[in-house]
Amino acid sequence: MGVIERVKKEWFLLGIVFVISMAKVDPSLGVKGGPLKPEYTVKYFAVSFIFFNSGLSLKTEDLTSALFQVKLHGFIQTFTLVFIPCLIRVLIKGLQYSPINPWLLKGLMVVGCMPPPVSSAVILTKAVGGNEAAAIFNSALGSFLGIFVTPVLLLLFLGSPSAVPYSTIFGQLTLTVVVPLIVGQVVRRYVKDWLEKSKPPFGSISSCTLLLIIYTTFCDTFSSSDIELDHFSLVSIVCVVLLIQVCLLLFLFFVTRSPSFGFTPSDVVSLMFCATHKSLTLGIPMLKIVFAGYEHLSVISIPLLVYHPTQILLGGVLVSPVRTWMLAAQKVKVTGASKSSNTNSHPAAGEVV
């Protein structure tokens, strides 16, 4: 793959590095009260636009094929919105005695509270050949649940960062998250045919808007001289994030193959990706609302910014071996079912035909 092709493929990750670097060079442009006026353009327009775009792009009308796999959906949502937050909470209890920056540890808790992503889990499940319908369903379901569950988890585990009443926070969430998402779904009903024909780049549009949010968030950080991060803490968080993802993937891979669950090999694939991935696109805007004006906002955002590319890169590495396992497991299952059918079709010895 050439340099240009690689840049095109990884443009968003490169964009994150670029906007953070630009914020470091001159934070005055995107700081609160600066020329970009992020307290209005980002807080209301950019965040609302991302969720309107999500509502417009979610193909909820195509989810009926996976609707009745209740056990699979329940497992994924419980794992990602209950088990992972509790697991990371326990992990942080141990890490709080380490030299790692405590605000980065709070950022790990933020990662645990996030809903599953809209696209990456679906893309990887499809690349392997797993249960794509279930992946699409759970990405959509997780996005809707996350609008309500994630803010509650954030406030439960991290508390309110200021004297802002909870009613104000949830009012802001309703105005900039729930309403735009519903409006997007309503608009989709009327322009669905046009969307199918033109196929607008929803992912790229949301990613560009997200880069603006990340940029202004780090402008606030670099404009403050009170916030410092040491290299040990940053490297440690990257290692911890990678370790968390590897452990979660291995745990799900070995546990969900158990016959007691009754999941097919293609179900296991969707479980691995949907239950372990976390949404950056939905997460950063939510943090911007729940922790508005918080001086450590960008610091607690760092683990999520690390988690996002890590889950994509790790998933990409796993596509080939997981596909090989899935095809082999499906072949064994078909062979076993065939032998069982043949055995039942032949009369037992001494049986009168």
Coordinates of C-alpha atoms in Angstrom, one line a residue:
M1 CA 0.0 0.0 0.0
G2 CA 1.5 3.4 -1.1
V3 CA 1.8 6.4 1.1
I4 CA -1.1 8.2 -0.4
E5 CA -3.4 5.2 0.0
R6 CA -2.3 4.8 3.6
V7 CA -3.0 8.5 4.3
K8 CA -6.4 8.2 2.8
K9 CA -7.2 5.2 4.9
E10 CA -5.9 6.6 8.2
W11 CA -6.8 10.2 7.6
F12 CA -8.9 10.5 10.8
L13 CA -6.2 9.2 13.1
L14 CA -3.7 11.6 11.4
G15 CA -6.4 14.3 11.7
I16 CA -6.5 13.8 15.5
V17 CA -2.7 14.2 15.8
F18 CA -2.9 17.3 13.5
V19 CA -5.6 19.1 15.4
I20 CA -4.0 18.4 18.8
S21 CA -0.7 19.7 17.5
M22 CA -2.4 22.8 16.1
A23 CA -4.1 23.4 19.5
K24 CA -0.7 23.1 21.2
V25 CA 0.9 25.7 18.7
D26 CA -1.9 28.3 19.1
P27 CA -4.7 27.5 21.5
S28 CA -6.2 31.0 21.4
L29 CA -8.2 30.3 18.2
G30 CA -10.3 27.5 19.7
V31 CA -10.3 28.5 23.3
K32 CA -13.6 29.4 25.0
G33 CA -14.3 33.1 24.1
G34 CA -11.9 32.9 21.1
P35 CA -12.7 33.5 17.4
L36 CA -14.3 30.1 16.9
K37 CA -16.7 30.7 19.8
P38 CA -16.8 27.0 20.8
E39 CA -19.2 27.8 23.7
Y40 CA -21.8 28.2 20.9
T41 CA -20.5 26.6 17.7
V42 CA -19.4 23.4 19.4
K43 CA -21.7 23.1 22.4
Y44 CA -24.8 23.5 20.3
F45 CA -24.2 23.2 16.6
A46 CA -21.4 20.7 16.3
V47 CA -22.7 18.2 18.9
S48 CA -26.3 18.4 17.6
F49 CA -25.1 18.0 14.1
I50 CA -23.2 14.7 14.9
F51 CA -26.3 13.2 16.5
F52 CA -28.6 14.4 13.7
N53 CA -26.2 12.8 11.3
S54 CA -26.3 9.6 13.3
G55 CA -30.1 9.6 13.3
L56 CA -30.0 10.2 9.5
S57 CA -27.6 7.3 8.9
L58 CA -29.0 4.6 11.2
K59 CA -30.8 2.0 9.1
T60 CA -33.2 1.0 11.9
E61 CA -35.7 -0.2 9.2
D62 CA -33.2 -3.0 8.3
L63 CA -32.9 -4.5 11.8
T64 CA -35.9 -6.8 11.8
S65 CA -33.8 -9.8 10.8
A66 CA -31.9 -9.6 14.1
L67 CA -34.8 -8.4 16.3
F68 CA -35.5 -11.8 18.0
Q69 CA -32.0 -12.7 19.0
V70 CA -32.8 -11.4 22.5
K71 CA -30.2 -13.5 24.3
L72 CA -27.4 -12.2 22.0
H73 CA -28.5 -8.6 22.3
G74 CA -28.9 -8.8 26.1
F75 CA -25.4 -10.3 26.5
I76 CA -23.8 -7.6 24.4
Q77 CA -25.5 -4.6 26.0
T78 CA -25.0 -6.0 29.5
F79 CA -21.4 -6.7 28.9
T80 CA -20.5 -3.3 27.5
L81 CA -22.7 -1.1 29.7
V82 CA -22.6 -3.0 33.0
F83 CA -19.7 -5.5 33.1
I84 CA -17.0 -3.4 31.5
P85 CA -17.7 -0.2 33.7
C86 CA -17.6 -2.4 36.9
L87 CA -14.4 -4.2 35.7
I88 CA -12.6 -0.9 35.0
R89 CA -13.8 0.5 38.3
V90 CA -12.1 -2.4 40.1
L91 CA -8.9 -2.0 37.9
I92 CA -8.7 1.7 38.8
K93 CA -8.9 0.9 42.5
G94 CA -5.6 -1.0 42.0
L95 CA -4.0 1.5 39.7
Q96 CA -4.7 4.5 42.0
Y97 CA -1.6 3.5 44.0
S98 CA 0.6 3.7 40.9
P99 CA 2.3 6.9 39.6
I100 CA -0.2 7.2 36.7
N101 CA -1.9 10.6 36.5
P102 CA -5.2 10.3 38.4
W103 CA -7.1 12.3 35.8
L104 CA -6.0 9.7 33.1
L105 CA -7.4 7.0 35.4
K106 CA -10.7 8.9 35.5
G107 CA -10.4 8.9 31.7
L108 CA -10.2 5.1 31.8
M109 CA -13.5 5.1 33.7
V110 CA -14.9 7.4 31.0
V111 CA -14.0 4.7 28.4
G112 CA -15.8 2.0 30.4
C113 CA -19.0 4.1 30.5
M114 CA -19.1 4.7 26.7
P115 CA -21.7 2.9 24.4
P116 CA -20.6 0.7 21.5
P117 CA -19.7 2.5 18.3
V118 CA -21.9 3.0 15.3
S119 CA -19.6 1.7 12.6
S120 CA -16.3 0.1 13.5
A121 CA -17.8 -3.1 15.1
V122 CA -20.1 -3.6 12.1
I123 CA -17.2 -3.1 9.6
L124 CA -15.0 -5.7 11.4
T125 CA -17.8 -8.2 11.8
K126 CA -18.6 -7.9 8.1
A127 CA -14.9 -8.3 7.2
V128 CA -14.8 -11.5 9.1
G129 CA -18.1 -12.8 7.8
G130 CA -19.9 -12.9 11.2
N131 CA -23.4 -12.0 12.2
E132 CA -23.6 -8.6 10.5
A133 CA -27.3 -8.1 11.2
A134 CA -26.7 -8.6 14.9
A135 CA -23.8 -6.2 14.8
I136 CA -25.9 -3.5 13.1
F137 CA -28.7 -4.0 15.5
N138 CA -26.5 -3.8 18.6
S139 CA -24.6 -0.7 17.3
A140 CA -28.0 1.0 16.8
L141 CA -29.4 -0.2 20.1
G142 CA -26.2 0.7 22.0
S143 CA -26.3 4.2 20.5
F144 CA -29.8 4.8 21.7
L145 CA -29.2 3.2 25.1
G146 CA -26.0 5.1 25.5
I147 CA -27.8 8.5 25.2
F148 CA -29.5 7.7 28.5
V149 CA -27.2 5.2 30.2
T150 CA -23.8 6.7 29.5
P151 CA -24.5 10.1 31.2
V152 CA -25.9 8.3 34.2
L153 CA -22.8 6.0 34.4
L154 CA -20.5 9.0 34.1
L155 CA -22.2 10.9 36.9
L156 CA -22.4 7.8 39.0
F157 CA -18.7 6.8 38.8
L158 CA -17.2 10.3 38.4
G159 CA -19.8 12.6 39.9
S160 CA -20.7 16.1 38.7
P161 CA -17.7 18.2 38.1
S162 CA -19.4 21.4 39.1
A163 CA -22.4 22.9 40.8
V164 CA -24.4 22.4 37.6
P165 CA -27.7 20.7 38.6
Y166 CA -28.3 17.2 37.1
S167 CA -31.6 18.5 35.6
T168 CA -29.6 21.1 33.6
I169 CA -27.2 18.4 32.3
F170 CA -30.0 16.1 31.2
G171 CA -31.9 19.0 29.7
Q172 CA -28.8 19.9 27.7
L173 CA -28.4 16.2 26.6
T174 CA -32.1 16.1 25.5
L175 CA -31.7 19.3 23.5
T176 CA -28.4 18.5 21.8
V177 CA -28.5 14.6 21.6
V178 CA -32.0 13.1 21.8
V179 CA -33.9 15.7 19.8
P180 CA -31.4 15.8 16.9
L181 CA -31.2 12.0 16.8
I182 CA -35.0 11.7 16.6
V183 CA -35.2 14.5 14.0
G184 CA -32.6 12.7 11.9
Q185 CA -34.7 9.5 12.0
V186 CA -37.8 11.4 11.0
V187 CA -36.1 13.1 8.1
R188 CA -34.7 9.7 7.0
R189 CA -38.2 8.4 6.5
Y190 CA -38.8 11.0 3.8
V191 CA -35.4 11.0 2.1
K192 CA -34.5 7.3 2.4
D193 CA -34.6 6.6 -1.3
W194 CA -32.3 9.5 -2.0
L195 CA -29.9 8.4 0.7
E196 CA -29.7 4.9 -0.7
K197 CA -29.0 6.3 -4.2
S198 CA -26.5 9.0 -3.3
K199 CA -24.9 7.3 -0.3
P200 CA -23.6 10.4 1.5
P201 CA -20.3 10.0 3.5
F202 CA -22.0 10.1 6.9
G203 CA -18.9 8.7 8.6
S204 CA -16.5 11.2 7.1
I205 CA -18.9 14.1 7.9
S206 CA -19.2 13.1 11.6
S207 CA -15.4 12.6 11.8
C208 CA -14.7 16.1 10.5
T209 CA -17.1 17.6 13.0
L210 CA -15.5 15.5 15.7
L211 CA -12.1 16.8 14.9
L212 CA -13.4 20.3 15.5
I213 CA -14.7 19.2 18.9
I214 CA -11.3 17.6 19.8
Y215 CA -9.4 20.7 18.6
T216 CA -11.4 23.1 20.8
T217 CA -11.2 20.7 23.8
F218 CA -7.4 20.7 23.6
C219 CA -7.2 24.4 23.0
D220 CA -8.8 24.8 26.5
T221 CA -6.2 22.4 27.9
F222 CA -3.1 24.0 26.4
S223 CA -4.4 27.5 27.3
S224 CA -4.1 26.5 31.0
S225 CA -0.7 26.4 32.6
D226 CA -1.9 24.3 35.5
I227 CA -2.3 21.0 33.6
E228 CA 0.8 18.9 33.0
L229 CA 1.2 15.3 31.8
D230 CA 4.3 13.2 32.3
H231 CA 5.4 10.7 29.6
F232 CA 5.3 7.8 32.0
S233 CA 1.5 8.3 32.6
L234 CA 0.8 8.6 28.8
V235 CA 2.8 5.4 27.9
S236 CA 1.2 3.6 30.8
I237 CA -2.3 4.5 29.7
V238 CA -1.6 3.3 26.2
C239 CA -0.4 -0.1 27.6
V240 CA -3.3 -0.4 30.0
V241 CA -5.8 0.3 27.2
L242 CA -4.2 -2.3 24.9
L243 CA -4.1 -4.8 27.7
I244 CA -7.8 -4.2 28.6
Q245 CA -8.9 -4.8 25.0
V246 CA -6.8 -7.9 24.5
C247 CA -8.1 -9.4 27.8
L248 CA -11.8 -8.6 26.9
L249 CA -11.5 -10.1 23.4
L250 CA -9.8 -13.3 24.7
F251 CA -12.4 -13.6 27.5
L252 CA -15.3 -13.3 25.2
F253 CA -13.8 -15.6 22.6
F254 CA -13.3 -18.4 25.0
V255 CA -16.4 -17.9 27.2
T256 CA -19.1 -17.4 24.5
R257 CA -18.0 -20.5 22.6
S258 CA -19.4 -22.6 25.4
P259 CA -22.4 -24.8 24.3
S260 CA -24.4 -23.5 27.3
F261 CA -24.8 -20.1 25.6
G262 CA -25.9 -21.6 22.3
F263 CA -24.1 -19.0 20.2
T264 CA -23.1 -19.8 16.7
P265 CA -19.5 -19.1 15.5
S266 CA -20.8 -16.0 13.6
D267 CA -22.5 -14.8 16.8
V268 CA -19.2 -15.1 18.7
V269 CA -17.6 -12.8 16.1
S270 CA -20.2 -10.1 16.5
L271 CA -20.0 -10.5 20.3
M272 CA -16.2 -10.0 20.3
F273 CA -16.4 -6.7 18.4
C274 CA -19.7 -5.2 19.5
A275 CA -19.2 -5.9 23.2
T276 CA -15.6 -4.6 23.5
H277 CA -15.7 -1.6 21.2
K278 CA -16.4 1.9 22.6
S279 CA -17.7 4.9 20.6
L280 CA -15.5 8.0 20.2
T281 CA -18.1 9.7 17.9
L282 CA -20.8 9.6 20.6
G283 CA -18.5 9.8 23.6
I284 CA -16.6 13.0 23.0
P285 CA -19.8 15.1 22.5
M286 CA -21.4 13.6 25.6
L287 CA -18.3 14.5 27.7
K288 CA -18.5 18.0 26.2
I289 CA -22.0 18.3 27.6
V290 CA -21.7 16.5 31.0
F291 CA -18.3 18.1 31.8
A292 CA -18.8 21.4 30.2
G293 CA -16.3 24.0 31.4
Y294 CA -14.2 21.3 33.2
E295 CA -10.5 22.2 33.1
H296 CA -9.4 18.5 33.0
L297 CA -11.9 17.6 30.2
S298 CA -9.2 17.0 27.6
V299 CA -7.1 15.0 30.0
I300 CA -9.9 12.6 30.8
S301 CA -10.6 12.4 27.1
I302 CA -7.2 11.0 26.3
P303 CA -7.8 7.3 27.1
L304 CA -10.9 7.4 24.9
L305 CA -8.8 8.9 22.1
V306 CA -6.3 6.1 22.6
Y307 CA -9.0 3.4 22.8
H308 CA -10.6 4.3 19.5
P309 CA -7.6 3.7 17.1
T310 CA -6.4 0.8 19.2
Q311 CA -9.7 -1.1 18.8
I312 CA -9.6 -0.5 15.1
L313 CA -6.0 -1.6 14.6
L314 CA -6.3 -4.6 16.9
G315 CA -9.5 -5.6 15.2
G316 CA -7.8 -5.3 11.8
V317 CA -5.1 -7.7 12.9
L318 CA -7.6 -10.2 14.2
V319 CA -9.8 -10.3 11.1
S320 CA -7.8 -13.0 9.3
P321 CA -7.3 -15.4 12.2
V322 CA -10.8 -15.0 13.5
R323 CA -12.2 -15.7 10.0
T324 CA -10.1 -18.8 9.8
W325 CA -11.4 -20.0 13.2
M326 CA -15.1 -19.2 12.3
L327 CA -15.0 -21.0 9.0
A328 CA -13.4 -24.1 10.6
A329 CA -15.9 -24.0 13.5
Q330 CA -18.8 -23.8 11.0
K331 CA -17.4 -26.6 9.0
V332 CA -17.1 -28.8 12.1
K333 CA -20.6 -27.9 13.1
V334 CA -22.1 -28.8 9.7
T335 CA -20.1 -32.1 9.5
G336 CA -21.3 -33.0 13.0
A337 CA -24.9 -32.3 12.1
S338 CA -24.5 -34.3 8.9
K339 CA -23.1 -37.3 10.7
S340 CA -25.9 -37.1 13.3
S341 CA -28.5 -37.0 10.6
N342 CA -27.0 -40.0 8.8
T343 CA -26.9 -42.0 12.1
N344 CA -30.6 -41.3 12.7
S345 CA -31.6 -42.2 9.2
H346 CA -30.1 -45.8 9.4
P347 CA -31.9 -48.5 11.3
A348 CA -30.2 -49.9 14.3
A349 CA -28.8 -53.5 14.1
G350 CA -31.5 -56.1 14.4
E351 CA -34.3 -53.5 13.7
V352 CA -37.0 -54.7 11.4
V353 CA -37.4 -52.5 8.4

